[in-house]
Amino acid sequence: MNKSALKKFATSMRLELISLVKTKINFLLSDGYRENLALYNTNKVAIAQIADRYEKSKEDFIEEVAYTWFNRLVALRFMDVNEITSSPIISTSDEQPIPQMFSEAKAGDIDEELNLNRERFFDLIDKKVSGIKDSDNEAYKMLFISTCNHFSLLMPSMFERISDYTELLLPDDMLSPNSLRAKVVKAMSEEDCQDIEIIGWLYQFYISEKKDDVFAQLKKNKKITPSNIPAATQLFTPHWIVKYMVENSLGKLWMLNHPNSSLKEHMKYYIDNEKESTTFIKVGTPEELTFLDPCCGSGHTLTYAFDLLTLIYEEQGYSKSDIPSLILEKNLFGCDIDKRASVLANFALTMKARQYHKRFFKKDVKPNIVELEGIDGIKNYGSLMVPSSDEDFDEGMLSREYKLQKKILTSEFHCVVTNPPYMGGKGMNAELSEFVKKRYPNSKSDLFAVFLERGFEMIKNDGYMAMITMQSWMFLSSYEKLRVKLLKNYSITTMAHLDNMVMGIAFGTSATVFKKQKPNENTKAVYFKINLDDLNENREILELK
């Protein structure tokens, strides 16, 4: 995966989309557009909605619409390549210069489930609609929007039904070799699209300029607001670190319960510690395992846990058609304060399930991923917050969302694995600063340390917690009380201490796997020191040593 090329594409695409959306809004709200009474009256309600949203918050509105179209194009390209769509929706080839789905539709082959105005579609194809400069392009846009809305039934989080005004703001050019659609196809190679990680990387790259802006404002002593916390704190975790943490938590628990399992053969970074305590949570079947990422981002940790659980279920003889649904229903849980990130995590797990079982969409199963909302202050505190009662939630929350969110925030899991947000006390807004000082006085200096403490509240006794954090908790005097608390009450089973830039950031970090079990004189851990020269050109570890 050429990450530098993907970053260049995502950042330039964001700027281009923002420019196109802004130009389109100005055109729709212009006097010139109103003069075309027939067209204006057709879209009068949607235009009024655009005017209202634009007046309230210009920048946020433009950003929202721009990201909506970026998100759908990226998702559909991934689905095209992996043959999840019945026919390529946006993808083309040298032999097929326009998307195959459009070619088929022009020939009369249109999915009956699509809610498409067929009469208008074919009038456009036959050039019977006056005042349209590019009839084919308008017809394709109709097909594209109808397809997105169809997928909203299968993946309501990723393909949330598009508002009428958003449809009007779809970029004009969708078919030419220079269109945004074509740029997405070119940037996302078929090879890159074999890995669901590409979706998360593109999102991190897409918001990278906003992240830079947040930190520029922080230097001017402007605190990080709840709405900017996601952009300021999200950091994609290298895949080998994810594997290391998941294999030595989820994989470890399964191996302790099933020492003859062949799972170990599939875990490259698994540490077989002979000094491991003989006291562990008893797990008989895969369905009993529970795994949580409380800061799940785009779902990178959860998708690898899905892979590992699939191997466990297969080894136990479960039906291939049942495994994806069982994993999503029974085993995996995640949450995030960022709506976009939680949507991507939902999409990533759904894609995993669909790739594993072709008829998965026939099942009414949704991932246990939730955007944290509906409680006063939760966009500031995230999964640090524990609701005290049902009354904490807004009445408007849907039943499933409420139950799932409450379960995640109040339950104990077998394994908690995450890359928590990094934010020092100087960047915290007043409400967040006061909250962590009151609830987590030993770790208040940075959010990553606060999440270290919170993580132990979310796992069962003898369960595992794995986090990739800044290294400062191991050395600085400000974390002395935290160190004493952690080392007195919990056992480290393994740690990879990463030097500067190993994570792609200019400070050291540590990937630590804890067991919620008091250490004794026989407790032993396995430690690794990882330097930059221990990585290959793809930033993957050559070997643990």
XYZ file of C-alpha atoms in Angstrom:
545
model
C 0.000 0.000 0.000
C 1.554 3.274 -1.135
C 0.543 5.432 1.827
C 2.281 8.579 0.600
C 0.308 8.418 -2.674
C -2.936 7.749 -0.795
C -2.309 10.699 1.517
C -1.689 13.007 -1.439
C -4.889 11.764 -3.059
C -7.071 12.084 0.067
C -5.902 15.575 1.004
C -6.238 16.908 -2.555
C -9.636 15.205 -2.971
C -10.912 16.897 0.189
C -9.896 20.333 -1.065
C -11.367 19.683 -4.510
C -14.650 18.431 -3.100
C -14.941 21.391 -0.746
C -14.367 23.760 -3.666
C -16.891 21.976 -5.891
C -19.558 21.820 -3.184
C -19.095 25.497 -2.331
C -19.362 26.482 -6.009
C -22.483 24.363 -6.426
C -24.127 25.899 -3.349
C -23.440 29.420 -4.580
C -24.916 28.531 -7.960
C -28.079 26.995 -6.484
C -28.624 30.028 -4.268
C -27.973 32.535 -7.050
C -30.560 34.718 -8.760
C -29.582 33.185 -12.084
C -30.707 29.746 -10.950
C -34.038 31.102 -9.711
C -34.723 32.500 -13.163
C -35.131 28.952 -14.514
C -38.541 28.598 -12.874
C -39.243 25.040 -13.989
C -35.980 23.726 -12.569
C -36.092 25.925 -9.488
C -39.654 24.899 -8.568
C -38.712 21.215 -8.902
C -35.959 21.639 -6.311
C -37.487 24.466 -4.275
C -37.739 22.543 -0.979
C -34.197 21.150 -1.194
C -32.788 24.577 -2.036
C -34.510 26.064 1.007
C -32.834 23.368 3.131
C -29.461 24.212 1.605
C -29.976 27.913 2.314
C -30.898 27.172 5.930
C -27.925 24.859 6.581
C -25.516 27.200 4.785
C -26.644 30.201 6.791
C -26.237 28.404 10.118
C -22.738 27.040 9.558
C -21.106 27.444 6.168
C -17.844 25.575 6.805
C -19.381 22.654 8.713
C -22.098 22.211 6.105
C -19.668 22.199 3.174
C -17.342 19.800 5.024
C -20.228 17.450 5.790
C -21.432 17.242 2.179
C -17.899 16.918 0.792
C -17.114 14.038 3.133
C -20.422 12.327 2.327
C -19.455 11.998 -1.329
C -15.840 11.110 -0.605
C -16.982 8.384 1.764
C -19.425 6.837 -0.703
C -17.002 6.877 -3.618
C -14.264 5.262 -1.551
C -16.621 2.609 -0.147
C -18.060 1.743 -3.563
C -14.597 1.430 -5.112
C -13.642 -1.053 -2.379
C -16.884 -2.971 -2.906
C -16.433 -3.025 -6.693
C -12.946 -4.489 -6.468
C -14.020 -7.137 -3.979
C -17.079 -8.083 -6.093
C -19.512 -7.117 -3.349
C -21.483 -5.079 -5.861
C -23.351 -7.119 -8.491
C -21.700 -5.012 -11.215
C -19.006 -2.333 -10.864
C -20.742 0.889 -9.851
C -17.895 3.370 -10.177
C -15.005 1.267 -11.474
C -13.895 1.231 -15.099
C -11.164 -0.435 -17.154
C -9.378 0.070 -20.468
C -11.973 -2.185 -22.074
C -14.892 -0.630 -20.169
C -14.516 3.204 -20.206
C -17.749 3.784 -18.257
C -18.922 1.871 -15.160
C -20.398 -1.500 -16.088
C -23.541 -0.935 -14.041
C -24.299 2.151 -16.128
C -23.718 0.281 -19.399
C -26.109 -2.451 -18.267
C -28.716 0.095 -17.133
C -28.593 1.887 -20.498
C -29.316 -1.468 -22.126
C -32.355 -1.947 -19.878
C -30.784 -4.209 -17.246
C -31.608 -2.443 -13.973
C -31.890 -4.106 -10.574
C -35.591 -4.263 -9.683
C -34.774 -3.354 -6.066
C -33.433 0.069 -7.069
C -35.825 2.937 -6.430
C -35.092 4.644 -9.736
C -37.364 6.837 -11.826
C -36.968 4.692 -14.920
C -39.030 6.952 -17.171
C -36.822 9.956 -16.500
C -33.679 7.804 -16.645
C -34.448 6.593 -20.163
C -35.654 10.025 -21.247
C -32.199 11.274 -20.308
C -30.520 8.407 -22.139
C -32.639 9.180 -25.221
C -31.859 12.931 -24.962
C -35.539 13.799 -24.487
C -35.027 16.122 -21.495
C -34.462 19.740 -22.500
C -32.002 22.045 -20.772
C -29.575 19.240 -19.863
C -26.048 19.705 -21.194
C -24.831 16.158 -20.509
C -27.734 13.715 -20.402
C -25.601 10.622 -19.851
C -23.913 12.216 -16.867
C -27.273 13.182 -15.334
C -28.602 9.667 -15.899
C -25.531 8.133 -14.273
C -25.908 10.439 -11.266
C -29.504 9.206 -10.874
C -28.288 5.607 -10.940
C -25.433 6.352 -8.534
C -27.701 8.023 -5.967
C -30.319 5.256 -6.234
C -27.621 2.667 -5.612
C -26.318 4.512 -2.554
C -29.842 4.693 -1.156
C -30.343 0.982 -1.839
C -27.240 0.141 0.184
C -28.655 2.208 3.051
C -31.019 -0.705 3.686
C -28.080 -3.116 4.041
C -25.543 -0.792 5.675
C -27.519 2.090 7.185
C -24.511 3.576 8.971
C -22.222 3.785 5.935
C -24.917 4.594 3.394
C -27.219 6.714 5.529
C -30.053 7.734 3.244
C -29.075 10.863 1.375
C -31.145 14.013 1.876
C -32.626 15.678 -1.187
C -30.373 18.689 -0.784
C -27.270 16.462 -0.622
C -28.244 14.894 -3.934
C -28.294 18.346 -5.523
C -24.726 18.882 -4.310
C -23.249 15.814 -5.995
C -20.407 17.038 -8.253
C -21.597 17.721 -11.791
C -18.991 15.606 -13.591
C -19.177 11.913 -12.689
C -18.253 10.201 -15.956
C -15.295 11.924 -17.604
C -11.687 10.694 -17.207
C -11.053 13.772 -15.025
C -14.071 13.288 -12.767
C -13.779 12.687 -9.040
C -15.123 9.191 -9.614
C -12.281 8.459 -12.040
C -9.715 9.881 -9.599
C -10.951 7.578 -6.851
C -10.690 4.556 -9.153
C -7.163 5.501 -10.186
C -5.950 6.223 -6.645
C -7.361 3.049 -5.070
C -5.590 0.244 -6.905
C -7.070 -3.243 -6.975
C -4.098 -4.448 -4.945
C -4.646 -1.820 -2.251
C -8.336 -2.670 -2.090
C -7.573 -6.219 -1.012
C -6.967 -4.786 2.454
C -9.843 -3.215 4.383
C -7.239 -1.055 6.157
C -7.242 1.248 3.139
C -10.553 2.765 4.300
C -9.110 3.769 7.676
C -5.909 5.129 6.196
C -7.841 7.270 3.715
C -9.933 8.730 6.523
C -6.864 9.608 8.594
C -5.274 11.230 5.550
C -8.521 13.035 4.680
C -8.652 14.768 8.076
C -4.886 15.322 8.387
C -5.057 19.009 7.430
C -7.784 19.611 9.987
C -5.577 17.906 12.577
C -2.702 20.237 11.677
C -5.031 23.207 12.045
C -6.187 22.068 15.494
C -2.596 21.862 16.728
C -1.755 25.210 15.168
C -4.614 26.708 17.177
C -3.378 24.889 20.284
C -0.050 26.742 19.984
C -2.105 29.914 20.193
C -3.533 28.608 23.481
C -6.882 27.648 21.952
C -8.083 24.509 23.768
C -9.281 21.437 21.877
C -13.079 21.468 21.733
C -15.194 18.274 21.810
C -15.885 18.560 18.060
C -12.138 18.673 17.335
C -11.051 15.874 19.675
C -11.336 13.177 16.943
C -9.157 15.069 14.469
C -6.638 15.954 17.177
C -6.258 12.496 18.689
C -6.787 9.890 15.986
C -3.672 7.937 15.065
C -3.762 4.854 12.871
C -2.064 1.840 14.463
C 0.475 -0.113 12.348
C -0.830 -3.574 11.591
C 1.965 -5.489 13.287
C 1.275 -3.662 16.555
C -2.413 -4.527 16.283
C -1.490 -8.167 15.747
C 0.899 -8.135 18.684
C -1.752 -6.733 21.033
C -4.667 -8.878 19.830
C -2.680 -12.119 19.673
C -1.366 -11.676 23.204
C -4.752 -10.853 24.681
C -7.552 -12.572 22.763
C -5.230 -15.211 21.321
C -3.554 -15.757 24.700
C -6.844 -16.308 26.512
C -7.937 -18.892 23.941
C -4.580 -20.710 24.059
C -4.655 -20.885 27.864
C -8.065 -22.543 27.664
C -7.189 -24.713 24.656
C -3.443 -25.455 24.823
C -3.649 -27.907 21.912
C -5.250 -25.379 19.578
C -3.565 -24.806 16.221
C -4.346 -21.093 16.543
C -0.774 -20.477 17.682
C 0.484 -21.425 14.215
C -1.368 -18.413 12.763
C -0.133 -15.859 15.324
C 3.210 -14.425 14.211
C 3.640 -12.183 17.263
C 2.276 -14.511 19.937
C 4.481 -14.772 23.039
C 4.432 -18.242 24.563
C 5.410 -17.300 28.109
C 6.143 -20.386 30.164
C 5.859 -18.296 33.325
C 2.257 -17.337 32.523
C 0.009 -17.698 35.559
C -2.110 -20.828 35.681
C -5.040 -18.706 36.866
C -7.153 -17.539 33.947
C -10.773 -17.057 32.881
C -12.313 -20.341 31.817
C -13.710 -20.165 28.259
C -15.343 -23.251 26.781
C -16.708 -22.056 23.442
C -15.836 -19.193 21.073
C -19.253 -17.657 21.679
C -18.264 -16.831 25.266
C -15.377 -14.521 24.288
C -15.979 -10.774 24.478
C -13.600 -8.225 22.970
C -13.911 -4.433 23.217
C -12.155 -1.512 21.588
C -13.383 1.555 23.533
C -11.731 4.028 21.109
C -12.274 1.976 17.966
C -11.619 4.578 15.269
C -12.121 2.992 11.866
C -12.077 -0.528 13.323
C -8.504 -1.633 12.638
C -8.189 -3.601 15.883
C -11.652 -5.116 15.542
C -11.088 -6.385 11.995
C -7.996 -8.327 13.057
C -9.858 -9.702 16.065
C -12.500 -10.821 13.525
C -9.805 -12.725 11.593
C -8.545 -14.442 14.723
C -12.034 -15.334 15.931
C -12.843 -16.792 12.518
C -9.928 -19.218 12.899
C -11.113 -20.129 16.394
C -14.667 -20.828 15.234
C -13.454 -22.839 12.234
C -11.241 -24.977 14.444
C -14.228 -25.659 16.678
C -16.224 -26.927 13.702
C -18.795 -24.139 13.323
C -20.624 -23.718 10.015
C -18.948 -21.197 7.717
C -22.284 -19.489 7.069
C -22.860 -18.936 10.805
C -19.424 -17.697 11.834
C -19.579 -14.026 10.699
C -22.960 -13.459 12.341
C -21.847 -15.078 15.594
C -18.700 -12.959 15.733
C -20.616 -9.730 15.174
C -23.409 -10.652 17.578
C -21.461 -12.330 20.386
C -17.800 -11.330 20.389
C -16.894 -7.894 19.084
C -17.816 -4.501 20.535
C -16.567 -1.005 19.786
C -17.371 2.662 20.302
C -16.029 6.077 19.391
C -17.042 9.717 19.830
C -16.425 10.323 16.113
C -19.478 9.472 14.036
C -17.425 9.094 10.866
C -14.989 6.701 12.514
C -17.760 4.538 13.987
C -19.412 4.407 10.556
C -16.151 3.207 8.997
C -15.714 0.580 11.723
C -19.237 -0.684 11.009
C -18.423 -0.807 7.306
C -15.091 -2.583 7.835
C -16.643 -5.357 9.928
C -19.560 -5.707 7.513
C -17.098 -6.080 4.640
C -15.193 -8.727 6.590
C -18.411 -10.640 7.167
C -19.538 -10.298 3.538
C -16.166 -11.383 2.150
C -16.253 -14.458 4.357
C -19.870 -15.381 3.607
C -21.335 -14.313 0.244
C -24.929 -14.367 1.484
C -24.253 -12.366 4.647
C -26.439 -9.462 3.470
C -29.427 -11.815 3.654
C -28.977 -11.915 7.438
C -30.255 -9.061 9.570
C -27.041 -8.669 11.547
C -25.325 -5.387 12.398
C -21.931 -4.935 14.117
C -21.941 -3.928 17.779
C -20.300 -0.586 17.003
C -21.805 2.608 18.345
C -21.180 6.321 18.096
C -21.164 7.594 21.665
C -23.976 10.117 21.982
C -27.150 10.917 23.848
C -25.526 11.669 27.216
C -24.607 15.157 28.336
C -20.835 15.596 27.979
C -20.100 12.285 26.299
C -18.639 13.903 23.159
C -16.034 15.362 25.500
C -15.384 12.355 27.733
C -16.041 9.449 25.375
C -15.891 5.980 26.903
C -14.393 7.425 30.078
C -17.979 8.186 31.057
C -20.057 5.613 32.924
C -23.831 6.263 32.865
C -25.298 5.947 36.320
C -28.874 5.299 35.230
C -31.261 5.104 32.293
C -32.114 8.742 32.909
C -28.654 9.803 31.706
C -29.674 9.131 28.109
C -31.663 11.452 25.864
C -35.186 10.225 25.215
C -34.554 10.474 21.485
C -31.982 7.684 21.419
C -33.068 4.580 19.546
C -33.603 1.482 21.639
C -30.790 -0.601 20.109
C -28.322 2.294 20.278
C -29.195 2.951 23.891
C -28.911 -0.688 24.980
C -25.651 -1.208 23.105
C -24.065 1.971 24.401
C -25.078 1.191 27.965
C -23.729 -2.350 27.658
C -20.375 -1.132 26.357
C -19.953 1.568 29.013
C -21.066 -0.515 32.005
C -20.012 -4.110 31.240
C -16.803 -6.056 31.803
C -15.166 -7.845 28.868
C -12.617 -10.624 28.512
C -10.290 -8.409 26.475
C -9.956 -4.653 25.962
C -7.564 -3.595 23.214
C -7.147 -0.069 21.863
C -4.978 2.816 20.752
C -6.325 5.494 23.116
C -6.283 9.230 22.380
C -3.132 11.161 23.251
C -3.859 14.617 24.671
C -1.876 16.438 27.342
C -3.519 18.504 30.038
C -2.603 21.751 28.262
C -4.805 20.811 25.319
C -7.856 19.794 27.343
C -10.815 22.130 27.536
C -11.974 23.130 31.011
C -14.758 20.526 31.298
C -12.541 17.614 30.240
C -9.694 18.741 32.474
C -11.986 18.960 35.500
C -13.496 15.553 34.724
C -10.182 13.667 34.590
C -8.758 15.466 37.636
C -11.774 14.387 39.669
C -12.115 10.805 38.435
C -8.545 9.872 37.529
C -6.147 12.004 39.613
C -3.235 9.577 39.151
C -3.316 9.795 35.344
C -4.759 13.262 34.697
C -1.673 14.506 32.810
C -2.688 12.882 29.519
C -5.741 11.117 28.120
C -3.750 8.018 27.130
C -2.879 7.477 30.818
C -6.474 8.075 31.872
C -7.566 5.360 29.453
C -5.008 2.988 30.979
C -6.905 3.315 34.254
C -10.334 3.219 32.630
C -9.424 0.089 30.697
C -9.089 -1.963 33.864
C -12.628 -0.965 34.840
C -13.865 -2.496 31.583
C -12.308 -5.969 31.856
C -13.116 -8.989 33.962
C -10.794 -10.202 36.684
C -7.983 -12.213 35.013
C -8.911 -10.616 31.683
C -6.450 -8.900 29.336
C -5.962 -5.259 28.411
C -3.603 -4.188 25.634
C -2.845 -0.571 24.685
C -0.318 1.290 22.583
C 0.479 4.442 24.535
C 3.110 7.130 24.926
C 6.117 5.815 26.869
C 6.036 8.665 29.398
C 3.941 6.767 31.938
C 6.937 4.502 32.558
C 9.397 7.296 33.454
C 7.970 10.696 34.377
C 7.459 11.697 37.996
C 3.959 12.944 37.177
C 2.939 9.308 36.616
C 4.596 7.851 39.714
C 1.320 7.200 41.529
C -0.117 5.639 38.371
C 2.908 3.319 38.032
C 2.612 2.230 41.646
C -1.084 1.518 41.197
C -0.622 -0.426 37.955
C 2.353 -2.505 39.091
C 0.799 -3.280 42.464
C -2.601 -4.396 41.183
C -2.019 -5.741 37.664
C 0.491 -7.925 35.844
C 2.350 -7.020 32.678
C 2.584 -10.110 30.483
C 4.493 -8.564 27.573
C 5.601 -5.145 26.360
C 7.113 -3.836 23.135
C 8.940 -0.567 23.837
C 9.036 1.418 20.594
C 11.649 4.047 19.837
C 10.989 7.424 18.199
C 9.283 7.216 14.774
C 8.518 3.491 14.989
C 4.847 4.522 15.130
C 5.496 7.289 12.627
C 5.477 9.919 15.381
C 8.393 11.780 16.921
C 8.299 10.205 20.381
C 8.573 6.795 21.958
C 5.609 4.558 22.656
C 4.918 1.245 24.328
C 2.551 -1.545 23.364
C 1.733 -3.193 26.675
C -0.399 -6.234 27.451
C -1.688 -6.315 31.029
C -3.547 -8.998 32.911
C -6.081 -7.929 35.523
C -4.394 -10.015 38.163
C -2.149 -9.052 41.061
C 1.480 -10.013 40.472
C 3.411 -12.315 42.784
C 7.014 -13.445 43.132
C 6.623 -15.799 40.170
C 5.142 -13.234 37.776
C 7.324 -12.804 34.691
C 6.890 -10.677 31.574
C 8.540 -10.691 28.157
C 9.896 -7.333 26.954
C 11.084 -6.095 23.562
C 12.913 -2.944 22.495
C 12.007 -1.932 18.937
C 14.106 0.588 17.008
C 13.437 2.160 13.634
C 15.992 -0.081 11.922
C 14.002 -3.122 13.095
C 11.298 -2.232 10.533
C 11.235 -2.993 6.816
C 10.373 -0.529 4.027
C 6.650 -1.049 4.720
C 7.180 -0.194 8.407
C 6.441 -3.771 9.430
C 8.588 -5.378 12.128
C 11.200 -7.802 10.759
C 11.159 -9.861 13.959
C 10.540 -9.442 17.651
C 13.807 -9.668 19.552
